[in-house]
Short mmCIF file of C-alpha atoms and ligand atoms in Angstrom, two decimals:
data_model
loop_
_atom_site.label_atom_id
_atom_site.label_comp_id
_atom_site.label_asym_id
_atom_site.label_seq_id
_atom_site.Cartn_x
_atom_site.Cartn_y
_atom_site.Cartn_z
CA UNK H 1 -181.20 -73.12 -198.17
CA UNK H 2 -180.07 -73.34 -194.72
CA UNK H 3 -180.84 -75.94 -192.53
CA UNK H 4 -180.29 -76.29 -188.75
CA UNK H 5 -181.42 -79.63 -187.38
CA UNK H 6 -181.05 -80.12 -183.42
CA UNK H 7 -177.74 -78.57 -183.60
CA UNK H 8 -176.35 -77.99 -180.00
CA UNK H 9 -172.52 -76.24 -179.89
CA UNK H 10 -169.72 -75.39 -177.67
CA UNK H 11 -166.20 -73.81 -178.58
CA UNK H 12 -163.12 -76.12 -177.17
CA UNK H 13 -163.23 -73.32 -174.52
CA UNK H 14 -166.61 -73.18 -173.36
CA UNK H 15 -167.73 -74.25 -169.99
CA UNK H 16 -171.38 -74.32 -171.17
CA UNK H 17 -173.07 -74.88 -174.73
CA UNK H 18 -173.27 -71.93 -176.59
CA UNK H 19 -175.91 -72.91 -179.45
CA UNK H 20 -179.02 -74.98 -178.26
CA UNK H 21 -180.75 -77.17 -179.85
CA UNK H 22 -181.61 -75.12 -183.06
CA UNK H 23 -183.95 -76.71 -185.41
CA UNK H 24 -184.23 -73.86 -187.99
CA UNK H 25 -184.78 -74.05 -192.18
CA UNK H 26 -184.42 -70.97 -194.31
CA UNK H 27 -185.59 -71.85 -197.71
CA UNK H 28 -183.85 -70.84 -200.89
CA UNK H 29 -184.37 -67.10 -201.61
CA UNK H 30 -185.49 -65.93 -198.23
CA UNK H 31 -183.88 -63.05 -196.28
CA UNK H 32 -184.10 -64.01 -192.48
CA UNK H 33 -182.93 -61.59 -190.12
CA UNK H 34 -181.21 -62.73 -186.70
CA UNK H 35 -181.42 -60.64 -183.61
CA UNK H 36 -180.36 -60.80 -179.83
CA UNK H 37 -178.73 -59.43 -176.96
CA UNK H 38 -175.02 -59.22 -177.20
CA UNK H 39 -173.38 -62.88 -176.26
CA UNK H 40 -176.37 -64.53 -177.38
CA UNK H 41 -174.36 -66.39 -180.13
CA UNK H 42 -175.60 -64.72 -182.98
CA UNK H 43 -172.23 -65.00 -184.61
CA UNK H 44 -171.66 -68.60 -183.60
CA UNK H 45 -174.61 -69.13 -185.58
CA UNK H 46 -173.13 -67.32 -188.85
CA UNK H 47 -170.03 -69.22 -188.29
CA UNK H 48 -171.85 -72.44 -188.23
CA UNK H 49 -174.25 -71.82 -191.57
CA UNK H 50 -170.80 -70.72 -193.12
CA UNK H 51 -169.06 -73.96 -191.77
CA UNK H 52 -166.22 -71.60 -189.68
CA UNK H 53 -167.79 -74.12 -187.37
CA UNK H 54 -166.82 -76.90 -186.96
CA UNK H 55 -163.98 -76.52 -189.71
CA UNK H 56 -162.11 -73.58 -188.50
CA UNK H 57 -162.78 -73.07 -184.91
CA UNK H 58 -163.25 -76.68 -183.78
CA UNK H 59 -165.37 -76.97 -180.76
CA UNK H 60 -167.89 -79.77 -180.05
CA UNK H 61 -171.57 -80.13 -181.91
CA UNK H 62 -174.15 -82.58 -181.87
CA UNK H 63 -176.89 -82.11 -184.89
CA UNK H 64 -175.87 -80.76 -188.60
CA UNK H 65 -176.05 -78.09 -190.47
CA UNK H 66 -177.05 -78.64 -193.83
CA UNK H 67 -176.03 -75.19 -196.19
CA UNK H 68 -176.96 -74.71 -199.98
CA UNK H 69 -177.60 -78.55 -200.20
CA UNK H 70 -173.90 -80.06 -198.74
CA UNK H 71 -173.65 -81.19 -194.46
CA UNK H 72 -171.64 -78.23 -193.64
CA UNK H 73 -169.54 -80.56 -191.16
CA UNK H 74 -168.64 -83.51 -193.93
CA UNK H 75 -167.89 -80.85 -196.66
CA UNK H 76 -164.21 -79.49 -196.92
CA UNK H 77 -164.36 -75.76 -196.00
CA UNK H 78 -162.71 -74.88 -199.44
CA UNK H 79 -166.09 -76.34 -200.92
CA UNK H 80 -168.15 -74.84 -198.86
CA UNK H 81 -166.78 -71.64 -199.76
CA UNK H 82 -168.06 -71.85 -203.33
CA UNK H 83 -171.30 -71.78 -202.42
CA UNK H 84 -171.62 -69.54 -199.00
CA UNK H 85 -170.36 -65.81 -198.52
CA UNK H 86 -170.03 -64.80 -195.46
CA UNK H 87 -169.32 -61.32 -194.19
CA UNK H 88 -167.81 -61.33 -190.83
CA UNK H 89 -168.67 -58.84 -187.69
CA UNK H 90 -165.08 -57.04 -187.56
CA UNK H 91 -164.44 -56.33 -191.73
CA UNK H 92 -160.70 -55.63 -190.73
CA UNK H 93 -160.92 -59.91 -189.51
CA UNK H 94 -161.86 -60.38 -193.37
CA UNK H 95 -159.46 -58.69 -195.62
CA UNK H 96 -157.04 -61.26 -197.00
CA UNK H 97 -153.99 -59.57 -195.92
CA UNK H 98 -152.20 -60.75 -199.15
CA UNK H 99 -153.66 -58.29 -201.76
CA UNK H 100 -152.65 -54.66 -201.91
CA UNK H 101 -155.70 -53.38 -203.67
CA UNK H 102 -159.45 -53.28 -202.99
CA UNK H 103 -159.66 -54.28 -206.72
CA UNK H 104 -156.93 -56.80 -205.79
CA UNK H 105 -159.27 -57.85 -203.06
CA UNK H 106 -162.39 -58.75 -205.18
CA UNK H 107 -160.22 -60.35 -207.18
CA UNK H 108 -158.80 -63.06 -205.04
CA UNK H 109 -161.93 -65.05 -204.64
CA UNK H 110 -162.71 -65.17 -208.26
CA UNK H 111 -159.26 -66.41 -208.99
CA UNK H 112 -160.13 -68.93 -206.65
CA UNK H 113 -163.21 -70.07 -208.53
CA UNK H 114 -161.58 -70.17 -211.49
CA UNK H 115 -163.58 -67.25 -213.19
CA UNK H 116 -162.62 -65.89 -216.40
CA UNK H 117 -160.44 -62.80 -216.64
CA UNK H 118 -163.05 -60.69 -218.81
CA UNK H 119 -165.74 -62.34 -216.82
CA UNK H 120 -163.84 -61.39 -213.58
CA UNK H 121 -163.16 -57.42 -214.73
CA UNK H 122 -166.78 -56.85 -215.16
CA UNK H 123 -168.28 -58.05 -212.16
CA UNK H 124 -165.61 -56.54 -209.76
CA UNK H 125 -166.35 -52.83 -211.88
CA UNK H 126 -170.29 -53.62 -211.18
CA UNK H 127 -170.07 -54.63 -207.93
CA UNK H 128 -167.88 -51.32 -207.27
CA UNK H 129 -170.36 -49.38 -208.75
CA UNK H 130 -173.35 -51.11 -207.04
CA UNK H 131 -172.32 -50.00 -203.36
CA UNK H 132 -170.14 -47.03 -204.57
CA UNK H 133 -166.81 -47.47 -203.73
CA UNK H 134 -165.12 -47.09 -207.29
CA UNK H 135 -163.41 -44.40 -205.76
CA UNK H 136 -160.96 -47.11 -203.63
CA UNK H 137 -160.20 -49.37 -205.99
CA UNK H 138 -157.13 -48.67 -206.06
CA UNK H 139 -156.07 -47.87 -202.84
CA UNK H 140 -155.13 -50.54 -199.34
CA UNK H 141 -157.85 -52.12 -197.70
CA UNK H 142 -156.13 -51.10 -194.82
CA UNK H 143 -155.87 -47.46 -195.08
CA UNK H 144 -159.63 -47.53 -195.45
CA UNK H 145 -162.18 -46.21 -192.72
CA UNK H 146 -164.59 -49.43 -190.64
CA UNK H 147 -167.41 -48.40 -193.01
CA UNK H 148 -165.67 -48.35 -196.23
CA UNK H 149 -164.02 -52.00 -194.71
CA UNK H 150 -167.36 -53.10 -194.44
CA UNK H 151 -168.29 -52.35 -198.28
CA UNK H 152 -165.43 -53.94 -199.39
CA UNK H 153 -165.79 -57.18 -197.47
CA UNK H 154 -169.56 -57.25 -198.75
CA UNK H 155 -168.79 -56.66 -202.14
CA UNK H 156 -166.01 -59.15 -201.50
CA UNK H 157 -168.14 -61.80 -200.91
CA UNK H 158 -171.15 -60.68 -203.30
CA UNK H 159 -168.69 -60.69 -206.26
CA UNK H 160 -168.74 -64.47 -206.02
CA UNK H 161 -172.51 -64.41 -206.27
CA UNK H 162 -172.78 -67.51 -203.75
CA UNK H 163 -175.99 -69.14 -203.59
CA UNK H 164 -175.88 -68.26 -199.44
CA UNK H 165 -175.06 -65.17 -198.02
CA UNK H 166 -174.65 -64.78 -194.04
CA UNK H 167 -173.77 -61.74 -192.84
CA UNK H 168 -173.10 -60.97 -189.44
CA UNK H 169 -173.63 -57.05 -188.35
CA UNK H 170 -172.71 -55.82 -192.07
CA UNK H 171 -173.81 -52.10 -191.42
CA UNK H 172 -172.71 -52.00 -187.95
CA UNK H 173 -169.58 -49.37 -188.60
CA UNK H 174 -171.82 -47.51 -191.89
CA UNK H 175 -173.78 -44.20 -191.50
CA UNK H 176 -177.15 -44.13 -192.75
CA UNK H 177 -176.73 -43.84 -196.63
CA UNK H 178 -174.14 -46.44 -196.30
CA UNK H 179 -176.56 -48.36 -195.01
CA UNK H 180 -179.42 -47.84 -197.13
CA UNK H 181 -176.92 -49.06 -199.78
CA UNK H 182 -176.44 -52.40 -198.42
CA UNK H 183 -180.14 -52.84 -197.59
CA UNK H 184 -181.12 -51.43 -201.28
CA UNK H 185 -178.03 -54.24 -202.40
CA UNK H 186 -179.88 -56.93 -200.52
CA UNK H 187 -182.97 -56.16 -201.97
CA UNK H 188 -181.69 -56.45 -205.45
CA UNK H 189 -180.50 -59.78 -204.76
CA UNK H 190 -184.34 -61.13 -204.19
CA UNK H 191 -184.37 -61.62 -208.19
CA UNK H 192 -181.60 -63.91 -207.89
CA UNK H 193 -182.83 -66.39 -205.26
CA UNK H 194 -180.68 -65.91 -203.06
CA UNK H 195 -180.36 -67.28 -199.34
CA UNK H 196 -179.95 -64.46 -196.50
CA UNK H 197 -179.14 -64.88 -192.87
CA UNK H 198 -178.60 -61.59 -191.88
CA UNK H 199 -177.59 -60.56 -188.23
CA UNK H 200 -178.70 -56.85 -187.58
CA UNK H 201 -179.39 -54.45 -184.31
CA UNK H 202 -180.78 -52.11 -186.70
CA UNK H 203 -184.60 -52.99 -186.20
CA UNK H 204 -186.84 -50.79 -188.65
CA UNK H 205 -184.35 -52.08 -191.36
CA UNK H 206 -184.75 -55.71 -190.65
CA UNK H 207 -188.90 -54.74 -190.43
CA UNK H 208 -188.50 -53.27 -193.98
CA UNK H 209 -186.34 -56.28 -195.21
CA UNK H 210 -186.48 -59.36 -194.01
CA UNK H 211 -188.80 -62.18 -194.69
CA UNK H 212 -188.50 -63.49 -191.42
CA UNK H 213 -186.71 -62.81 -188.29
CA UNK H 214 -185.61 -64.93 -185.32
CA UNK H 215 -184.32 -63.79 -181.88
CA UNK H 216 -181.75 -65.80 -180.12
CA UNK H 217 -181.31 -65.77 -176.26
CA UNK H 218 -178.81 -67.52 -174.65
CA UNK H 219 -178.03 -69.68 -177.38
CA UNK H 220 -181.71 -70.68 -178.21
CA UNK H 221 -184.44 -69.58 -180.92
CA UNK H 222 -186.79 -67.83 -178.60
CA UNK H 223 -189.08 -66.34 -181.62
CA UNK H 224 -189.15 -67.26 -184.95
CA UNK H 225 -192.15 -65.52 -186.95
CA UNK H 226 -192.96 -62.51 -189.67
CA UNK H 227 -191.29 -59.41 -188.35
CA UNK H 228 -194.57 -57.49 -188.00
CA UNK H 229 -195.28 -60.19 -184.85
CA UNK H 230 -192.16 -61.04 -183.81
CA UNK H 231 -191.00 -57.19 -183.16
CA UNK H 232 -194.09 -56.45 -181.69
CA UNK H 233 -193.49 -59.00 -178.76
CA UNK H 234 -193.84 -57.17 -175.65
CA UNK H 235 -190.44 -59.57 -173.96
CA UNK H 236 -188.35 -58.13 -176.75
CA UNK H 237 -186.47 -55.14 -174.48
CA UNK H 238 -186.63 -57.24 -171.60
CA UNK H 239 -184.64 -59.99 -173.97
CA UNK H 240 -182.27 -56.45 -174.77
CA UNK H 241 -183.45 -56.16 -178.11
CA UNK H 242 -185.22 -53.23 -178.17
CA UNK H 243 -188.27 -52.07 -180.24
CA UNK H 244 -188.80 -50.03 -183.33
CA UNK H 245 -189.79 -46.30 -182.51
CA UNK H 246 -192.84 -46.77 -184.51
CA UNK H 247 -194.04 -49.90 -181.57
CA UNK H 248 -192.59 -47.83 -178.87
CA UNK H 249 -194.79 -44.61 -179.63
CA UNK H 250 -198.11 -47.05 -180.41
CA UNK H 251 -197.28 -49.61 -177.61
CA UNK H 252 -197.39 -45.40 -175.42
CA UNK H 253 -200.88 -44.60 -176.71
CA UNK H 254 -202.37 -47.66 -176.76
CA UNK H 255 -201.58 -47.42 -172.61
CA UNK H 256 -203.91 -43.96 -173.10
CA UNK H 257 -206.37 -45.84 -175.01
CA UNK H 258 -205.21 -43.73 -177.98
CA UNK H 259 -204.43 -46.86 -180.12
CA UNK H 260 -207.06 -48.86 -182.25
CA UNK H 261 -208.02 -52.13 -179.63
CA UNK H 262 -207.50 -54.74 -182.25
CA UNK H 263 -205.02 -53.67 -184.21
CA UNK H 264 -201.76 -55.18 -183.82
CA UNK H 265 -198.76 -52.34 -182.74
CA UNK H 266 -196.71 -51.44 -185.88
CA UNK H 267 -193.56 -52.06 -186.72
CA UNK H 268 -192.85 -49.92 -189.66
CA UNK H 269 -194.33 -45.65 -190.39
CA UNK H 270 -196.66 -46.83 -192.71
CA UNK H 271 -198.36 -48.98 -190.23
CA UNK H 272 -197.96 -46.66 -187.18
CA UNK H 273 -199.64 -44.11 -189.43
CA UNK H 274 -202.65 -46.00 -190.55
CA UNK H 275 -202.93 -47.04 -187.17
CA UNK H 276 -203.17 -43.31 -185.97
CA UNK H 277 -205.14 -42.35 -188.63
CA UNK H 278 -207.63 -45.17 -187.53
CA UNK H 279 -207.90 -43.83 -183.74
CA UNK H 280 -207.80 -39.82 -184.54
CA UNK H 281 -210.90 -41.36 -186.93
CA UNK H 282 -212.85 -42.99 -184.20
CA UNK H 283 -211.80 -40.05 -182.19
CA UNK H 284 -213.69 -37.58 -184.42
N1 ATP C 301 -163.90 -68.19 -180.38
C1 ATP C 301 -164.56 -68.34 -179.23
N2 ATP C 301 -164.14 -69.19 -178.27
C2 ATP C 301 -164.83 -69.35 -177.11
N3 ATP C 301 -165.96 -68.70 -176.82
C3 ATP C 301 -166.46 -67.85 -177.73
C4 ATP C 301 -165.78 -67.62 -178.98
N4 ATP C 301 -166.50 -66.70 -179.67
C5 ATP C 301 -167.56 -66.40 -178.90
N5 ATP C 301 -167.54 -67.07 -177.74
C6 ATP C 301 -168.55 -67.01 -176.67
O1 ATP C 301 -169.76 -67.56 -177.18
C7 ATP C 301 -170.90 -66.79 -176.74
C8 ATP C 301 -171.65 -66.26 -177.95
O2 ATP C 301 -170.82 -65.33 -178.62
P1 ATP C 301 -171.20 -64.68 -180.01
O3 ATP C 301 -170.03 -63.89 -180.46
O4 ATP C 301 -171.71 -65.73 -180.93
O5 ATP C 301 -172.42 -63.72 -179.57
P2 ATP C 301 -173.13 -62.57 -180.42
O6 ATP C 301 -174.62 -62.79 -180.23
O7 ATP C 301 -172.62 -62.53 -181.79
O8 ATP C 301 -172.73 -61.24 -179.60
P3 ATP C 301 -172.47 -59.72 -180.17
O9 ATP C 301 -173.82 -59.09 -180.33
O10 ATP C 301 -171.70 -59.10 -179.06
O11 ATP C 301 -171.71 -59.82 -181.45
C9 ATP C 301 -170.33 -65.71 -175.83
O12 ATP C 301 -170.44 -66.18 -174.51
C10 ATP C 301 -168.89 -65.59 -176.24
O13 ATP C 301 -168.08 -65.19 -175.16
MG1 MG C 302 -171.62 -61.19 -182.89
#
């Protein structure tokens, strides 16, 4: 679970708060996606679920953050850590820049935790496996491409199965199959009961995968709903968000009177079909 109670923020450099008043509970095993303009403080809000905020970038808060069951702000980061992966916007920020393997790499945090060596070998060779990237376990994080970076910090942080996952853009430097395999990942995860706060521009995946989704503006929660409503909100481009083709091409013909009155605009093919298939059938 992650739990935002009247949290207000501001970095030690910030003229003017930069999270507002977010009162916001994800329950254990839901995947909540996070969307808004550029600036908005989506990441701000990662770092302060993950407890980068307060413990590693200071700043000034007033309201907690309660993650997996611990007050992010009275728990030691190191503890923290345990519990919550996070999988930061720029993977090159997350590599630990003392390993000289991607095998190396996975390893680290386990070492950390204290996991057994056989224990250790086969859940680094799944989780290699699981978003294909077997291929670079052996070779320097660094020589790697921004989407491959990306895999690694995921399975990085997945390899510690923590009971909290935020991830901040984690598809944002993949093509589409590499995506797919992190959504597919994700989706695997449900079983486990795991937490998601997932911060994505990519809209018709967060429609297919996400439980919920909220959109931050300006450093407030301006929607917080199923993704069906909230993506259908006619503010959402004005907000810079955007909308899914699929609402884009209804929202079009239901301006033509070629969309089914009552029916709410789609947000994923399926829909937008049946909703066409409902107006060509009154049509006829
Ligand atoms: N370390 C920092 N110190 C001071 N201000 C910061 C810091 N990081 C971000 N900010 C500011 O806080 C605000 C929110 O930034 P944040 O990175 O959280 O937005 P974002 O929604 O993630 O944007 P993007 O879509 O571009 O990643 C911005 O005004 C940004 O300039
Ligand atoms: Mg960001």
């Amino acid at each position: 679970m992650i739990e935002f109670s009247q949290f207000n923020y501001a970095y030690p450099t910030s003229t003017a708060p930069v999270l507002r008043d977010i009162a916001v509970t994800i329950p254990e095993g839901q995947v909540c996606g996070l969307v808004g303009p550029s600036g908005a403080g989506k990441s701000t809000l990662a770092y302060a679920a993950a407890g980068l905020i307060p413990h590693a970038l200071g700043g000034e808060f007033t309201g907690s953050v309660t993650t997996a069951g611990r007050v992010v702000a009275d728990t030691p980061l190191a503890e923290v850590v345990t519990e919550v992966g996070l999988v930061l916007q720029n993977p090159f920020n997350q590599i630990s820049g003392a390993k000289y393997t991607v095998r190396e790499e996975l390893a680290f945090g386990l070492e950390n935790l204290g996991v057994a060596r056989p224990e250790m070998v086969s859940r680094i060779d799944g989780m290699l496996e699981r978003l294909q990237i077997t291929h670079l376990a052996d070779r320097s994080p660094y020589e790697l491409s921004g989407g491959q970076q990306q895999l690694v910090a995921l399975a990085a942080v997945l390899v510690m199965q923590p009971r909290v996952l935020v991830l901040d853009e984690p598809t944002s430097q993949l093509d589409p199959a590499g995506s797919r395999l992190v959504f597919t990942a994700l989706d695997e995860l449900r079983d486990s009961g795991i937490t998601v706060l997932l911060v994505e521009h990519k809209l018709e995946q967060l429609a297919e995968y996400t439980d919920r989704l909220l959109v931050l503006v300006g450093g407030s929660v301006q929607l917080d709903g199923p993704p069906e409503e909230v993506l259908a909100d006619p503010r959402l481009p004005e907000w810079g968000v955007g909308t899914t083709r699929f609402t884009d091409v209804a929202r079009r013909a239901a301006e033509l009177g070629r969309w089914p009155t009552e029916r709410p605009l789609p947000v994923t093919l399926p829909a937008a079909v049946a909703g066409f298939t409902e107006s060509l059938g009154d049509a006829g």
